[in-house]
PDB file of C-alpha atoms in Angstrom:
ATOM      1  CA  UNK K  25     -12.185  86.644  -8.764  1.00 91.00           C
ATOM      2  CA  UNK K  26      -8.655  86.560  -6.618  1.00 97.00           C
ATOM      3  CA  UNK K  27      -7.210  83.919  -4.768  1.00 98.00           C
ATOM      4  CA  UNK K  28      -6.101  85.947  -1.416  1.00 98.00           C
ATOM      5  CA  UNK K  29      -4.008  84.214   1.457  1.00 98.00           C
ATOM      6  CA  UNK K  30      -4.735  86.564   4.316  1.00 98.00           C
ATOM      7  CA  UNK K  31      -2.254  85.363   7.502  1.00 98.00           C
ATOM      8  CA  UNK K  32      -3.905  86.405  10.933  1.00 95.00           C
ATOM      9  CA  UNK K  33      -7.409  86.274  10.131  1.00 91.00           C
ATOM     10  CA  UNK K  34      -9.858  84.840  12.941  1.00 89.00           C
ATOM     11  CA  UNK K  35     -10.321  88.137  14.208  1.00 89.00           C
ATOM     12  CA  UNK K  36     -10.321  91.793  14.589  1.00 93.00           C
ATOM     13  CA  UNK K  37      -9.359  93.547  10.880  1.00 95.00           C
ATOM     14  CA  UNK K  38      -7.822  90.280   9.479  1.00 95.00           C
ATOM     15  CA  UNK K  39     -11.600  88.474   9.715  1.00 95.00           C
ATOM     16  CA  UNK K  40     -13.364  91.708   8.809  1.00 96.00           C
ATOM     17  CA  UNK K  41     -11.199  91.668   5.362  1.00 97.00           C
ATOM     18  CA  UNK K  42     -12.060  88.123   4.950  1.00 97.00           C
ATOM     19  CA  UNK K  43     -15.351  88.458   5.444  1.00 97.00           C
ATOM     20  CA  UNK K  44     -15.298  91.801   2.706  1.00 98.00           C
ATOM     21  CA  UNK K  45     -13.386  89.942   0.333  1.00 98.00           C
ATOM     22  CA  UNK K  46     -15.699  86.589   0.694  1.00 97.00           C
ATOM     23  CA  UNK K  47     -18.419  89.193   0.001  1.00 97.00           C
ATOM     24  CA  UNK K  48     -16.648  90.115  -3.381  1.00 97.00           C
ATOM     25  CA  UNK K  49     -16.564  86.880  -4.714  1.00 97.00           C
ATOM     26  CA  UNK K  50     -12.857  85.980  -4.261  1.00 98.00           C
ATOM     27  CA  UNK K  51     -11.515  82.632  -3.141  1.00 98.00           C
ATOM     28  CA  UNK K  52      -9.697  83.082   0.249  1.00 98.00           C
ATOM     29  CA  UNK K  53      -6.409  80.740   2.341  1.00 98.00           C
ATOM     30  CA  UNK K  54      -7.159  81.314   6.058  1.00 98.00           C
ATOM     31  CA  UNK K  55      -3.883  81.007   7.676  1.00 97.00           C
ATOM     32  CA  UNK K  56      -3.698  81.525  12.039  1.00 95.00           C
ATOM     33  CA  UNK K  57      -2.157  79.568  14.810  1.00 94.00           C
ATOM     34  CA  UNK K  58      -6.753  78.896  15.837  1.00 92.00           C
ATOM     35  CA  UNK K  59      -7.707  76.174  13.777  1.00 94.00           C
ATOM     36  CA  UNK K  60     -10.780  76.203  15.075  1.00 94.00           C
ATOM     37  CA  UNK K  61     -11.581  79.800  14.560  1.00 94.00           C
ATOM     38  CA  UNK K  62     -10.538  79.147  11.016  1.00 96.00           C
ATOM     39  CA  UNK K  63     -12.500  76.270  10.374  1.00 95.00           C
ATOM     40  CA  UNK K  64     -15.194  78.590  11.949  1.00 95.00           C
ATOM     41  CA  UNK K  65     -14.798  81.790   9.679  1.00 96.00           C
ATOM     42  CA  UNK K  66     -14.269  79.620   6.836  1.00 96.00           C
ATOM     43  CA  UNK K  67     -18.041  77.653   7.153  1.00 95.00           C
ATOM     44  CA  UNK K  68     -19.101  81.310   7.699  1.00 96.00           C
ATOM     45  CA  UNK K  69     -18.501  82.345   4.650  1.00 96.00           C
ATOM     46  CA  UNK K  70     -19.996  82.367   1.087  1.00 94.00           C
ATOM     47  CA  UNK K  71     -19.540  78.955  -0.324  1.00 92.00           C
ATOM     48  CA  UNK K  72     -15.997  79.722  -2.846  1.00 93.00           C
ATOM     49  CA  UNK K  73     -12.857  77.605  -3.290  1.00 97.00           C
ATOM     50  CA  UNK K  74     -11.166  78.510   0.318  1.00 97.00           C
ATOM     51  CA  UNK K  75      -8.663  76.642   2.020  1.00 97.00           C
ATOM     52  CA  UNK K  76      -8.145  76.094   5.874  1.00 97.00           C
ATOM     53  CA  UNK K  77      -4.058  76.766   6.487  1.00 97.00           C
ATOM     54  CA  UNK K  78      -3.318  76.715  10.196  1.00 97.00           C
ATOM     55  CA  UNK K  79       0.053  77.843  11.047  1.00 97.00           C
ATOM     56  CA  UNK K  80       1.854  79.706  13.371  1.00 97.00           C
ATOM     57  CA  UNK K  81       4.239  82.239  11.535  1.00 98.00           C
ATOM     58  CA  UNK K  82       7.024  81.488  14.473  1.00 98.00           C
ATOM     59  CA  UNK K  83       7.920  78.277  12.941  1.00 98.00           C
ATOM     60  CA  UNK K  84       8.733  78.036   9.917  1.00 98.00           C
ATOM     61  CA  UNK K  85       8.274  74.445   8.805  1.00 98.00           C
ATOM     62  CA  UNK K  86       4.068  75.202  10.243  1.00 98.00           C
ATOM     63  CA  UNK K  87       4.629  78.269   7.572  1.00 98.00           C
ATOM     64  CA  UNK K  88       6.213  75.902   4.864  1.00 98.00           C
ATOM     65  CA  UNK K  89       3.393  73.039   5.468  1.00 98.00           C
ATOM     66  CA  UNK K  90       0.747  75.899   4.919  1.00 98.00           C
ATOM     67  CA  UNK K  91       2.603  77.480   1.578  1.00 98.00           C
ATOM     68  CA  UNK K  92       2.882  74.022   0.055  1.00 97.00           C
ATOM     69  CA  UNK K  93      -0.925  73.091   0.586  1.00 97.00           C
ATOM     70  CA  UNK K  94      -1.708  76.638  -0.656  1.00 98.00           C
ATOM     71  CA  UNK K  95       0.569  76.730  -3.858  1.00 96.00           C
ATOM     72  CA  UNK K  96      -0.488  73.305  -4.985  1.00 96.00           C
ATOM     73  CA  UNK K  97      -4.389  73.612  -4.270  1.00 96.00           C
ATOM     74  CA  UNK K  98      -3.937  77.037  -6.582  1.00 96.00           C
ATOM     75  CA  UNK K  99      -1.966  77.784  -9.735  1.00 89.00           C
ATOM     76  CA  UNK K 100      -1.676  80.948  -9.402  1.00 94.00           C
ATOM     77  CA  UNK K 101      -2.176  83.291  -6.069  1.00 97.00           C
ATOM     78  CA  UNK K 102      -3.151  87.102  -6.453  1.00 98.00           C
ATOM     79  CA  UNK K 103      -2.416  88.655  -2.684  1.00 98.00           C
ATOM     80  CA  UNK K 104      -0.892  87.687   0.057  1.00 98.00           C
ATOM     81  CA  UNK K 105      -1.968  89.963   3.200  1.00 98.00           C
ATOM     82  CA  UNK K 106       0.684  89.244   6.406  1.00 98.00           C
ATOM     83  CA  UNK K 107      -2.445  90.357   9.542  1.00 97.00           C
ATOM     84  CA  UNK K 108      -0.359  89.033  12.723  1.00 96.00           C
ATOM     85  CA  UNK K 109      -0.157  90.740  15.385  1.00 94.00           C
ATOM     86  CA  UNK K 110       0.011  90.354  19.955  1.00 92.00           C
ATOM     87  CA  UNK K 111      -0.510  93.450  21.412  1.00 90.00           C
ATOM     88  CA  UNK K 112       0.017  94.416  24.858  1.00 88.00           C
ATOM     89  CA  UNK K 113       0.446  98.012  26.540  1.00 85.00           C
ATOM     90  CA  UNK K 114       3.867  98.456  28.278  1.00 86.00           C
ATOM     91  CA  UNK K 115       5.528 101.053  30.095  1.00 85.00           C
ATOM     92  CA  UNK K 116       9.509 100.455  30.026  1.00 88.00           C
ATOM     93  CA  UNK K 117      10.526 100.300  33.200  1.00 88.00           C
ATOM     94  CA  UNK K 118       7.308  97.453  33.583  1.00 90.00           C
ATOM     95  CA  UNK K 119       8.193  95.226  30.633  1.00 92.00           C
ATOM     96  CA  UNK K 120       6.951  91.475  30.895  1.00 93.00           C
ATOM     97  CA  UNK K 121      10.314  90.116  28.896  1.00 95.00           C
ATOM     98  CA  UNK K 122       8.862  86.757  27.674  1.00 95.00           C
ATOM     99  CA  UNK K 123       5.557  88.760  26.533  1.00 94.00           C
ATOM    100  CA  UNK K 124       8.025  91.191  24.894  1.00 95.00           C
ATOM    101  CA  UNK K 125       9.583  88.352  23.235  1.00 96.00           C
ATOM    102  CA  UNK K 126       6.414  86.804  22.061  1.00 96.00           C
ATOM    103  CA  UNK K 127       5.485  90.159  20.495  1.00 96.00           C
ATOM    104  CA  UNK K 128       8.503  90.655  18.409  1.00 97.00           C
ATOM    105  CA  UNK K 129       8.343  86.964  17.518  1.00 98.00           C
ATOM    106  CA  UNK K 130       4.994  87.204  16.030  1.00 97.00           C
ATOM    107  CA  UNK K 131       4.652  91.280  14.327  1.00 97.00           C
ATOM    108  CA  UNK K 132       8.450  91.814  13.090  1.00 98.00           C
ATOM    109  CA  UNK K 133      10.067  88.203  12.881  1.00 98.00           C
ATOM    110  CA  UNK K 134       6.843  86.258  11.922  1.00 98.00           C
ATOM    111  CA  UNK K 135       6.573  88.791   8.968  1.00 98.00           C
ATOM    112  CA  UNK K 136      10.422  87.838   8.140  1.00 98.00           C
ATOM    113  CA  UNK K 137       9.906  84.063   8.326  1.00 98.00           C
ATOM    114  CA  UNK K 138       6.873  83.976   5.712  1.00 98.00           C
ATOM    115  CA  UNK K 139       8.672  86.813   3.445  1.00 98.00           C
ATOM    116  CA  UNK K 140      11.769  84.017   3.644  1.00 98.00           C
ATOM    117  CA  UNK K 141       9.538  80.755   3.180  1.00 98.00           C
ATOM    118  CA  UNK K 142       7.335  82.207  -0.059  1.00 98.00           C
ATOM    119  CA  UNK K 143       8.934  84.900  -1.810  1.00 98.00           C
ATOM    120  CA  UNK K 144      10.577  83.347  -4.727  1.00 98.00           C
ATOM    121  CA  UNK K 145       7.513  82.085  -4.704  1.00 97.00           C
ATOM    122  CA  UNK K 146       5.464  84.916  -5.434  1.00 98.00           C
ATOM    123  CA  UNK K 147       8.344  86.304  -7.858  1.00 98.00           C
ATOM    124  CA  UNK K 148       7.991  83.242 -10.369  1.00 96.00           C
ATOM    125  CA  UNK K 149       4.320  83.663 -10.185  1.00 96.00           C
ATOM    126  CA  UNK K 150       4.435  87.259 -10.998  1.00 94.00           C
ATOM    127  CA  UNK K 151       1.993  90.150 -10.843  1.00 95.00           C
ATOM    128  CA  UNK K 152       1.401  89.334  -6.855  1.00 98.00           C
ATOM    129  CA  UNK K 153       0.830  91.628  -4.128  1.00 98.00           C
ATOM    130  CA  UNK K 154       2.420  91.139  -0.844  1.00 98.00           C
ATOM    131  CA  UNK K 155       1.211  93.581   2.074  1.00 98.00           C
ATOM    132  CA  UNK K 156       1.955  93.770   5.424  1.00 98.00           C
ATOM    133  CA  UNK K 157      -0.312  95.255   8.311  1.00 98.00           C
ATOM    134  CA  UNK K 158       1.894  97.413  10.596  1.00 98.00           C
ATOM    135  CA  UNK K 159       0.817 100.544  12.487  1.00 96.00           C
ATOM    136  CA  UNK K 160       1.048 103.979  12.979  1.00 95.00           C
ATOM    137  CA  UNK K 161       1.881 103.601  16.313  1.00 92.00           C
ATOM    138  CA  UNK K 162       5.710 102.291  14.397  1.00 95.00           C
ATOM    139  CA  UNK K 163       6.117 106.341  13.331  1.00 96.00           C
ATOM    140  CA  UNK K 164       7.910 107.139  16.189  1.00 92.00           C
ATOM    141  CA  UNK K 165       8.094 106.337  19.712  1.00 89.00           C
ATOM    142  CA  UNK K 166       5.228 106.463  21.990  1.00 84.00           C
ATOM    143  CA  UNK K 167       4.677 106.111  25.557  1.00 82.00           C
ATOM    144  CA  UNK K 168       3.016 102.945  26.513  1.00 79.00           C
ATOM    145  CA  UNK K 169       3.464 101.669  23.428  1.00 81.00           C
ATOM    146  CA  UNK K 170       6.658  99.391  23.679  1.00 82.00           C
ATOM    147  CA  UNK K 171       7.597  96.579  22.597  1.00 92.00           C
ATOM    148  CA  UNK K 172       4.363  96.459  19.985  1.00 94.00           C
ATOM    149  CA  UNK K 173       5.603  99.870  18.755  1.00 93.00           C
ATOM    150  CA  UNK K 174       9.068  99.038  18.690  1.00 95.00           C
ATOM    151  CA  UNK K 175       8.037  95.660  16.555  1.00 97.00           C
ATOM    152  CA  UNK K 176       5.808  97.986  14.321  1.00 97.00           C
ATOM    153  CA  UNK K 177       8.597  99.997  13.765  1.00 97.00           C
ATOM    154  CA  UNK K 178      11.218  97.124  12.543  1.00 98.00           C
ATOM    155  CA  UNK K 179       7.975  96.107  10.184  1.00 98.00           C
ATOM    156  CA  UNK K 180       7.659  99.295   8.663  1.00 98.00           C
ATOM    157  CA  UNK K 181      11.801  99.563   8.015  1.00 98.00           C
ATOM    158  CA  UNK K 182      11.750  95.549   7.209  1.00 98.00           C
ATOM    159  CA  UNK K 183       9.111  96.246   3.922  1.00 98.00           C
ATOM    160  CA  UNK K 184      10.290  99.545   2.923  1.00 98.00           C
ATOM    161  CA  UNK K 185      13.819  97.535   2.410  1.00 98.00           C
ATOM    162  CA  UNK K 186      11.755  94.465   1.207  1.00 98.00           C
ATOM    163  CA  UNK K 187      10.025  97.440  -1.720  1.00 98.00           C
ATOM    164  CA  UNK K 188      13.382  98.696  -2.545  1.00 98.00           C
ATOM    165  CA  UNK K 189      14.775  95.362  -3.205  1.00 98.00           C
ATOM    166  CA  UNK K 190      11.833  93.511  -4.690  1.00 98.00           C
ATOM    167  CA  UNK K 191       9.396  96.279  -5.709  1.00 97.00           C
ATOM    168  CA  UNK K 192       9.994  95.876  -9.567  1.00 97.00           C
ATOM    169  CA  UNK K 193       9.041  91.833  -9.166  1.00 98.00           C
ATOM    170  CA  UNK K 194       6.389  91.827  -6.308  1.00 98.00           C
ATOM    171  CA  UNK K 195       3.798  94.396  -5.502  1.00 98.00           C
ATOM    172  CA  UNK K 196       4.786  95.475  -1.670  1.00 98.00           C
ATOM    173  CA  UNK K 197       2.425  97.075   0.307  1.00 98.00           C
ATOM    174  CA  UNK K 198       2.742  98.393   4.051  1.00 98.00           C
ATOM    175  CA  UNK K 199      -0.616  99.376   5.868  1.00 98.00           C
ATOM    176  CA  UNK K 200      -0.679 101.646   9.096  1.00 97.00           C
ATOM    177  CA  UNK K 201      -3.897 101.443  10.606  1.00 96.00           C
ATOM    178  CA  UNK K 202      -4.643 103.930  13.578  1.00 91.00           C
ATOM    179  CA  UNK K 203      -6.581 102.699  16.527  1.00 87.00           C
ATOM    180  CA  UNK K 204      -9.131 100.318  15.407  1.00 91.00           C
ATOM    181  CA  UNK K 205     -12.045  98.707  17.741  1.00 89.00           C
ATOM    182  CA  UNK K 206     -10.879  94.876  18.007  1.00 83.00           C
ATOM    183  CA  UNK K 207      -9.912  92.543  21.407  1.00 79.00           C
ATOM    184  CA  UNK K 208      -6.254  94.043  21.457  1.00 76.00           C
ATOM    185  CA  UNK K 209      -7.404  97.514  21.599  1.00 78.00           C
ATOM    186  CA  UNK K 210      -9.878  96.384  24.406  1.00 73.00           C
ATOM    187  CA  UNK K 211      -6.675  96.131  26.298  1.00 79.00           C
ATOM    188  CA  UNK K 212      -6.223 100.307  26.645  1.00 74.00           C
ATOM    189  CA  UNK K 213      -7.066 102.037  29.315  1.00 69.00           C
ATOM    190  CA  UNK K 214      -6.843 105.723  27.553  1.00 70.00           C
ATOM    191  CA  UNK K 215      -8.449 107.611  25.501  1.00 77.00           C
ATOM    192  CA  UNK K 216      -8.210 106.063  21.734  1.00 78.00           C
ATOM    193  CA  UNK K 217      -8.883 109.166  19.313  1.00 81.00           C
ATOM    194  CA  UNK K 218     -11.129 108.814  15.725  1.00 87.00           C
ATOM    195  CA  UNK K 219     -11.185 105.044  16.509  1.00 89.00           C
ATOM    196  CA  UNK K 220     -12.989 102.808  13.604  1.00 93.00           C
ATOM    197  CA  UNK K 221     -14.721  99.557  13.457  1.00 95.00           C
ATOM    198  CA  UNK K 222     -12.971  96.723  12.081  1.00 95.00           C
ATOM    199  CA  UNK K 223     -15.021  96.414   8.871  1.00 96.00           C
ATOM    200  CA  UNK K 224     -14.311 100.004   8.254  1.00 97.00           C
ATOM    201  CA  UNK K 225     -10.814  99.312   8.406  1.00 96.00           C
ATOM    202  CA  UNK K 226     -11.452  96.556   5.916  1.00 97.00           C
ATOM    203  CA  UNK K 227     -12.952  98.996   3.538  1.00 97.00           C
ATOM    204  CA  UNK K 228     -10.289 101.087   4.025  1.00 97.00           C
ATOM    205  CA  UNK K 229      -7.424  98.005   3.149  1.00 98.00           C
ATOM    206  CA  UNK K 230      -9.312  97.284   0.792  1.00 98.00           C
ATOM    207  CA  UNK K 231      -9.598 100.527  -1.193  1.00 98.00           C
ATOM    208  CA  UNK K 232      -6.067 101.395  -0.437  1.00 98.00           C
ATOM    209  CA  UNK K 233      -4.591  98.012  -1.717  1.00 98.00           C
ATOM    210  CA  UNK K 234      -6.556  98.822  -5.249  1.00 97.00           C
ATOM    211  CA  UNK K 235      -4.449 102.665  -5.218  1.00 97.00           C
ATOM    212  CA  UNK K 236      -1.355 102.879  -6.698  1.00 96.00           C
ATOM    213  CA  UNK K 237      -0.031 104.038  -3.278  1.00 97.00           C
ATOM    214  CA  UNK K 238       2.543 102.277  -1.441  1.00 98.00           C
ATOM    215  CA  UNK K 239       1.569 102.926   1.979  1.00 98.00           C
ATOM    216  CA  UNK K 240      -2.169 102.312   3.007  1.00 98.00           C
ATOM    217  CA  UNK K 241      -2.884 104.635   5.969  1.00 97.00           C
ATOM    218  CA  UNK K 242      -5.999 106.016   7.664  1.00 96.00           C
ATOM    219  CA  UNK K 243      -7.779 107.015   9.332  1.00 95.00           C
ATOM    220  CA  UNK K 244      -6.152 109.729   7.382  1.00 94.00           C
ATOM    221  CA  UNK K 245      -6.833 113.141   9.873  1.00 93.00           C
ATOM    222  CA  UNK K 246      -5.432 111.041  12.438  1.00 92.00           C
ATOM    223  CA  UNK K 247      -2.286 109.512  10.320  1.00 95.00           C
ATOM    224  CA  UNK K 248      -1.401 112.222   8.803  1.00 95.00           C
ATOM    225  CA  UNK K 249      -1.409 114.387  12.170  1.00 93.00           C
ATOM    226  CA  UNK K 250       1.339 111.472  13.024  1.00 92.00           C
ATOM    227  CA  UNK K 251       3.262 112.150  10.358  1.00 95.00           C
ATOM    228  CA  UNK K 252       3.774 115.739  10.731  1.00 93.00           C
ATOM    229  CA  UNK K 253       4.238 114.955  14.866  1.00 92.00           C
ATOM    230  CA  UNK K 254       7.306 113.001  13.108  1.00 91.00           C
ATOM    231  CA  UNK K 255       8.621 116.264  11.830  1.00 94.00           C
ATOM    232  CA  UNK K 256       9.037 118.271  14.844  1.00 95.00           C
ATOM    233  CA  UNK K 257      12.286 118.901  16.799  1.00 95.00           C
ATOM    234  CA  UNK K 258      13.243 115.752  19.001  1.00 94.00           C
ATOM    235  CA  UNK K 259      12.342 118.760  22.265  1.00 95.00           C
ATOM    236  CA  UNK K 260       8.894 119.442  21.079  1.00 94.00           C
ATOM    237  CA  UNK K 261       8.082 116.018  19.577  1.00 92.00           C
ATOM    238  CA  UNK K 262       8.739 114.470  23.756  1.00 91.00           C
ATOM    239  CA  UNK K 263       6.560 117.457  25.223  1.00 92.00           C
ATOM    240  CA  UNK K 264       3.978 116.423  23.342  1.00 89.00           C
ATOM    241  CA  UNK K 265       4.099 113.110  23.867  1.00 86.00           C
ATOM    242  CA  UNK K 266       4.797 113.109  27.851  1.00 84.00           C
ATOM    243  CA  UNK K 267       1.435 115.090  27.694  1.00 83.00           C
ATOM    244  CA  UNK K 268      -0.062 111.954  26.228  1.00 69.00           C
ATOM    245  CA  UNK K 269       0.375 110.494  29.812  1.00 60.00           C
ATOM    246  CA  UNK K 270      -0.248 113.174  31.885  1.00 55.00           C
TER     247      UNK K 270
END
């Protein structure tokens, strides 16, 4: 049995996982800016030792308010799993800027504020694992994709400089999804390829965060096709991708 604080979890992956992890016996900290929809999830689930922590991880005295209740209901925490995300398709030259804002707020500086609220934290408790839910759509640029992709991106960087730094006293992980089925991918109006479900996502978090691997990414055809996109001359990388929105 783990005590897990999963931030971002009233919907989409982040409620699948707590739902899969409820499943598994493990007490759970429900942290979102919906109280309701935590209080919701939470009477959902298998009757454990969970704990409602409503916050919004733009400010950080909601995020130090939620850490406090958290670290003095339990001794000891096991995971920490940073879920938040806004999504919202943009083409450059049609950005909404306070959306934009509100998007890098929430997926690159939200993940920035709880890293500086809790870690020494989760260094003098030792042996915890702090992961962060990012995207493969952070690999490189994308059309449509800005500013989510652009906030993915500064994630990705942000916790493979958090690893280097802290890797020897916390257990960083950085997960990449591809497109999963939830409300923000609702929002696309193109073709999504070797989309998942949300609890297969889940599954796929959660046997990735048991590896020894750093980076959690799947569905692997379609991450690892990414990857080697990533290696391609800057010429051929763009033709490929202006034929995305052809």
């Amino acid at each position: 049995m783990k005590n897990i604080w999963i931030i971002g979890a009233t919907a989409g992956i982040g409620k699948s996982l707590a739902e899969l992890f409820a499943s598994q016996g493990h007490n759970l900290a429900i942290s979102g800016r919906n109280e309701k929809g935590i209080d919701g999830l939470l009477s959902s689930l298998p009757k454990a030792d969970h704990i409602s922590a409503p916050m919004n991880v733009c400010n950080v005295n909601q995020i130090q308010k939620a850490s406090k209740a958290i670290f003095n209901h339990w001794s000891k925490i096991d995971q920490v799993i940073f879920l938040a995300g806004i999504y919202q398709p943009m083409k450059i030259d049609e950005l909404d800027l306070e959306l934009v804002k509100d998007i890098i707020e929430t997926n690159l500086i939200g993940a920035i504020n709880l890293t500086n609220v809790i870690l020494d934290n989760l260094i003098s408790m030792g042996n915890v694992q702090f992961s962060f839910c990012a995207s493969v759509a952070g690999y490189k640029g994308l059309p449509n994709s800005q500013p989510y992709g652009a906030s993915k991106a500064g994630l990705i960087n942000f916790v493979q400089s958090l690893n280097v730094e802290h890797g020897k006293e916390v257990d960083i992980r950085l997960i990449n999804p591809g497109f999963v089925k939830t409300r923000l991918t609702d929002k696309n109006d193109f073709e999504m390829p070797m989309m998942i479900s949300a609890d297969q996502a889940a599954m796929y978090i959660d046997k990735g965060l048991n590896s020894k691997n750093f980076e959690v990414h799947f569905p692997k055809k379609f991450s690892l096709i990414l990857k080697l996109l990533n290696l391609l001359p800057t010429k051929l990388y763009n033709k490929i991708a202006r034929s995305l929105i052809q």
